[in-house]
PDB file of C-alpha atoms and ligand atoms in Angstrom:
ATOM      1  CA  MET A 185       0.052   0.025   0.053  1.00  0.00           C
ATOM      2  CA  ILE A 186       2.667   2.547   0.828  1.00  0.00           C
ATOM      3  CA  GLY A 187       5.344   3.470  -1.624  1.00  0.00           C
ATOM      4  CA  ARG A 188       8.252   5.787  -1.581  1.00  0.00           C
ATOM      5  CA  LEU A 189       9.420   7.762   1.440  1.00  0.00           C
ATOM      6  CA  ASN A 190       8.562  11.259   0.570  1.00  0.00           C
ATOM      7  CA  HIS A 191      10.006  13.103   3.602  1.00  0.00           C
ATOM      8  CA  VAL A 192      11.158  12.959   7.079  1.00  0.00           C
ATOM      9  CA  ALA A 193      10.139  16.013   9.134  1.00  0.00           C
ATOM     10  CA  LEU A 194      12.290  17.301  12.029  1.00  0.00           C
ATOM     11  CA  VAL A 195      11.217  19.983  14.406  1.00  0.00           C
ATOM     12  CA  VAL A 196      13.846  22.548  15.359  1.00  0.00           C
ATOM     13  CA  PRO A 197      13.968  25.185  17.896  1.00  0.00           C
ATOM     14  CA  ASP A 198      16.020  27.412  15.562  1.00  0.00           C
ATOM     15  CA  LEU A 199      15.471  27.110  11.870  1.00  0.00           C
ATOM     16  CA  ALA A 200      18.474  29.303  10.816  1.00  0.00           C
ATOM     17  CA  LYS A 201      20.795  27.509  12.958  1.00  0.00           C
ATOM     18  CA  ALA A 202      19.589  24.141  11.839  1.00  0.00           C
ATOM     19  CA  ALA A 203      19.656  25.100   8.212  1.00  0.00           C
ATOM     20  CA  MET A 204      23.358  26.392   8.781  1.00  0.00           C
ATOM     21  CA  ALA A 205      24.313  23.036  10.405  1.00  0.00           C
ATOM     22  CA  TYR A 206      22.900  20.927   7.691  1.00  0.00           C
ATOM     23  CA  ARG A 207      24.631  23.254   4.951  1.00  0.00           C
ATOM     24  CA  GLN A 208      27.995  23.511   6.631  1.00  0.00           C
ATOM     25  CA  HIS A 209      28.576  20.508   8.671  1.00  0.00           C
ATOM     26  CA  LEU A 210      26.542  17.873   6.607  1.00  0.00           C
ATOM     27  CA  GLY A 211      27.172  19.437   3.252  1.00  0.00           C
ATOM     28  CA  ALA A 212      23.419  19.376   2.266  1.00  0.00           C
ATOM     29  CA  ALA A 213      21.476  21.276  -0.293  1.00  0.00           C
ATOM     30  CA  VAL A 214      19.232  23.418   1.817  1.00  0.00           C
ATOM     31  CA  SER A 215      16.421  25.693   0.568  1.00  0.00           C
ATOM     32  CA  GLN A 216      15.427  29.221   1.582  1.00  0.00           C
ATOM     33  CA  PRO A 217      12.936  29.273   4.550  1.00  0.00           C
ATOM     34  CA  LEU A 218       9.315  29.116   3.414  1.00  0.00           C
ATOM     35  CA  ALA A 219       6.573  30.415   5.857  1.00  0.00           C
ATOM     36  CA  LEU A 220       3.420  28.327   5.546  1.00  0.00           C
ATOM     37  CA  PRO A 221       1.044  30.157   7.924  1.00  0.00           C
ATOM     38  CA  GLU A 222      -1.927  27.829   7.091  1.00  0.00           C
ATOM     39  CA  HIS A 223       0.295  24.907   8.437  1.00  0.00           C
ATOM     40  CA  GLY A 224       1.725  26.881  11.408  1.00  0.00           C
ATOM     41  CA  VAL A 225       5.296  26.235  10.217  1.00  0.00           C
ATOM     42  CA  THR A 226       8.342  27.774   8.652  1.00  0.00           C
ATOM     43  CA  VAL A 227       9.985  25.170   6.628  1.00  0.00           C
ATOM     44  CA  VAL A 228      13.393  24.522   4.964  1.00  0.00           C
ATOM     45  CA  PHE A 229      13.564  21.648   2.532  1.00  0.00           C
ATOM     46  CA  ILE A 230      16.705  19.477   2.199  1.00  0.00           C
ATOM     47  CA  GLU A 231      17.013  17.630  -0.918  1.00  0.00           C
ATOM     48  CA  LEU A 232      18.781  14.315  -0.653  1.00  0.00           C
ATOM     49  CA  PRO A 233      19.451  11.897  -3.573  1.00  0.00           C
ATOM     50  CA  ASN A 234      16.738   9.531  -2.488  1.00  0.00           C
ATOM     51  CA  THR A 235      14.219  11.652  -0.290  1.00  0.00           C
ATOM     52  CA  LYS A 236      13.735  14.973   1.514  1.00  0.00           C
ATOM     53  CA  ILE A 237      14.215  16.225   4.984  1.00  0.00           C
ATOM     54  CA  GLU A 238      11.910  18.985   6.173  1.00  0.00           C
ATOM     55  CA  LEU A 239      13.155  21.174   8.964  1.00  0.00           C
ATOM     56  CA  LEU A 240      10.160  22.752  10.838  1.00  0.00           C
ATOM     57  CA  GLU A 241       9.990  25.684  13.141  1.00  0.00           C
ATOM     58  CA  PRO A 242       6.733  26.870  14.713  1.00  0.00           C
ATOM     59  CA  LEU A 243       5.047  29.834  13.170  1.00  0.00           C
ATOM     60  CA  GLY A 244       2.412  31.742  15.120  1.00  0.00           C
ATOM     61  CA  GLU A 245       0.872  31.170  18.574  1.00  0.00           C
ATOM     62  CA  ASP A 246      -1.463  28.166  17.581  1.00  0.00           C
ATOM     63  CA  SER A 247       1.327  26.208  15.828  1.00  0.00           C
ATOM     64  CA  MET A 248       0.743  22.421  15.998  1.00  0.00           C
ATOM     65  CA  ILE A 249       4.416  21.940  16.552  1.00  0.00           C
ATOM     66  CA  LYS A 250       4.663  24.349  19.652  1.00  0.00           C
ATOM     67  CA  ARG A 251       3.814  21.685  22.053  1.00  0.00           C
ATOM     68  CA  PHE A 252       6.242  19.223  20.441  1.00  0.00           C
ATOM     69  CA  LEU A 253       9.045  21.665  21.155  1.00  0.00           C
ATOM     70  CA  GLU A 254       7.755  22.277  24.729  1.00  0.00           C
ATOM     71  CA  LYS A 255       8.198  18.364  25.169  1.00  0.00           C
ATOM     72  CA  ASN A 256      11.431  18.144  23.145  1.00  0.00           C
ATOM     73  CA  PRO A 257      13.261  21.439  23.663  1.00  0.00           C
ATOM     74  CA  SER A 258      16.203  20.556  21.532  1.00  0.00           C
ATOM     75  CA  GLY A 259      13.973  19.305  18.740  1.00  0.00           C
ATOM     76  CA  GLY A 260      13.574  15.702  17.171  1.00  0.00           C
ATOM     77  CA  MET A 261      11.773  13.801  14.557  1.00  0.00           C
ATOM     78  CA  HIS A 262       8.083  14.735  14.169  1.00  0.00           C
ATOM     79  CA  HIS A 263       6.765  12.663  11.383  1.00  0.00           C
ATOM     80  CA  ILE A 264       7.567  10.356   8.289  1.00  0.00           C
ATOM     81  CA  CYS A 265       5.798  10.771   5.123  1.00  0.00           C
ATOM     82  CA  TYR A 266       5.009   7.826   2.761  1.00  0.00           C
ATOM     83  CA  GLU A 267       3.472   8.192  -0.668  1.00  0.00           C
ATOM     84  CA  VAL A 268       0.393   6.411  -1.589  1.00  0.00           C
ATOM     85  CA  ASP A 269      -1.404   6.131  -4.996  1.00  0.00           C
ATOM     86  CA  ASP A 270      -5.029   6.527  -3.670  1.00  0.00           C
ATOM     87  CA  ILE A 271      -5.345   8.210  -0.353  1.00  0.00           C
ATOM     88  CA  ILE A 272      -9.097   7.648   0.088  1.00  0.00           C
ATOM     89  CA  ALA A 273      -8.834   3.855  -0.746  1.00  0.00           C
ATOM     90  CA  VAL A 274      -5.827   3.768   1.695  1.00  0.00           C
ATOM     91  CA  ARG A 275      -7.731   5.669   4.454  1.00  0.00           C
ATOM     92  CA  ASP A 276     -10.890   3.340   4.065  1.00  0.00           C
ATOM     93  CA  LYS A 277      -8.623   0.216   4.387  1.00  0.00           C
ATOM     94  CA  LEU A 278      -6.795   1.571   7.368  1.00  0.00           C
ATOM     95  CA  LYS A 279     -10.013   2.591   9.173  1.00  0.00           C
ATOM     96  CA  ALA A 280     -11.530  -0.954   8.456  1.00  0.00           C
ATOM     97  CA  GLY A 281      -8.442  -2.253  10.283  1.00  0.00           C
ATOM     98  CA  GLY A 282      -8.959  -0.098  13.227  1.00  0.00           C
ATOM     99  CA  ALA A 283      -6.323   2.515  12.734  1.00  0.00           C
ATOM    100  CA  ARG A 284      -7.192   6.083  13.634  1.00  0.00           C
ATOM    101  CA  VAL A 285      -6.881   9.053  11.311  1.00  0.00           C
ATOM    102  CA  LEU A 286      -6.287  12.415  12.890  1.00  0.00           C
ATOM    103  CA  GLY A 287      -8.726  15.195  12.440  1.00  0.00           C
ATOM    104  CA  ASP A 288     -11.990  14.693  10.572  1.00  0.00           C
ATOM    105  CA  ASP A 289     -10.838  11.835   8.336  1.00  0.00           C
ATOM    106  CA  ASN A 290     -10.759  14.090   5.348  1.00  0.00           C
ATOM    107  CA  PRO A 291      -7.442  14.597   3.454  1.00  0.00           C
ATOM    108  CA  LYS A 292      -6.103  18.195   3.696  1.00  0.00           C
ATOM    109  CA  ILE A 293      -3.881  19.901   1.235  1.00  0.00           C
ATOM    110  CA  GLY A 294      -0.315  19.506   2.660  1.00  0.00           C
ATOM    111  CA  ALA A 295       2.905  21.585   2.434  1.00  0.00           C
ATOM    112  CA  HIS A 296       3.471  20.226  -1.226  1.00  0.00           C
ATOM    113  CA  GLY A 297      -0.091  21.035  -2.535  1.00  0.00           C
ATOM    114  CA  LYS A 298      -1.138  17.406  -2.530  1.00  0.00           C
ATOM    115  CA  PRO A 299      -3.643  15.667  -0.354  1.00  0.00           C
ATOM    116  CA  VAL A 300      -2.389  14.297   3.046  1.00  0.00           C
ATOM    117  CA  LEU A 301      -3.559  12.514   6.141  1.00  0.00           C
ATOM    118  CA  PHE A 302      -1.966  11.828   9.487  1.00  0.00           C
ATOM    119  CA  LEU A 303      -2.245   8.515  11.337  1.00  0.00           C
ATOM    120  CA  HIS A 304      -2.335   8.338  15.054  1.00  0.00           C
ATOM    121  CA  PRO A 305       1.121   7.661  16.452  1.00  0.00           C
ATOM    122  CA  LYS A 306      -0.275   5.095  19.055  1.00  0.00           C
ATOM    123  CA  ASP A 307      -1.497   2.884  16.229  1.00  0.00           C
ATOM    124  CA  PHE A 308       2.069   2.876  14.643  1.00  0.00           C
ATOM    125  CA  PHE A 309       4.583   2.320  17.507  1.00  0.00           C
ATOM    126  CA  GLY A 310       5.009   5.844  18.415  1.00  0.00           C
ATOM    127  CA  THR A 311       5.621   7.530  15.106  1.00  0.00           C
ATOM    128  CA  LEU A 312       3.393  10.029  13.523  1.00  0.00           C
ATOM    129  CA  ILE A 313       2.741   8.940   9.910  1.00  0.00           C
ATOM    130  CA  GLU A 314       1.862  11.254   7.130  1.00  0.00           C
ATOM    131  CA  LEU A 315       0.412   9.736   3.915  1.00  0.00           C
ATOM    132  CA  GLU A 316       0.563  11.787   0.701  1.00  0.00           C
ATOM    133  CA  GLN A 317      -1.223  11.138  -2.576  1.00  0.00           C
ATOM    134  CA  ALA A 318       1.758  11.322  -4.919  1.00  0.00           C
TER     135      ALA A 318
HETATM  136 CO1   CO B 657       5.200  16.233   6.257  1.00  0.00          CO
END
């Protein structure tokens, strides 16, 4: 059902510092920061040969990732995103198997302009999973 690893998202307390560390110490190709107010994040994209890393910093008072940083002040892995062909079919199959979809069950348009869903981390061994219709 799941396909390629689309990206791994890391929450960081200081985006400029994290972007610089990936550029200078790890030699990665790092994008300019992009503010996504509708998602409550500012993001930097790191292109790797086989996938992407997204560095996320909270944007605005009601950012979903603010609480994550309160619990993990030095940052950490926030979610992992797998590609799927048909997000509605995958959702229905997961729900039939008892997995919980976060929110109102309907795919939202994600940071890449494509439909996404998030699955409850307690159903997948502590990892928040994002599914993106590629
Ligand atoms: Co994501």
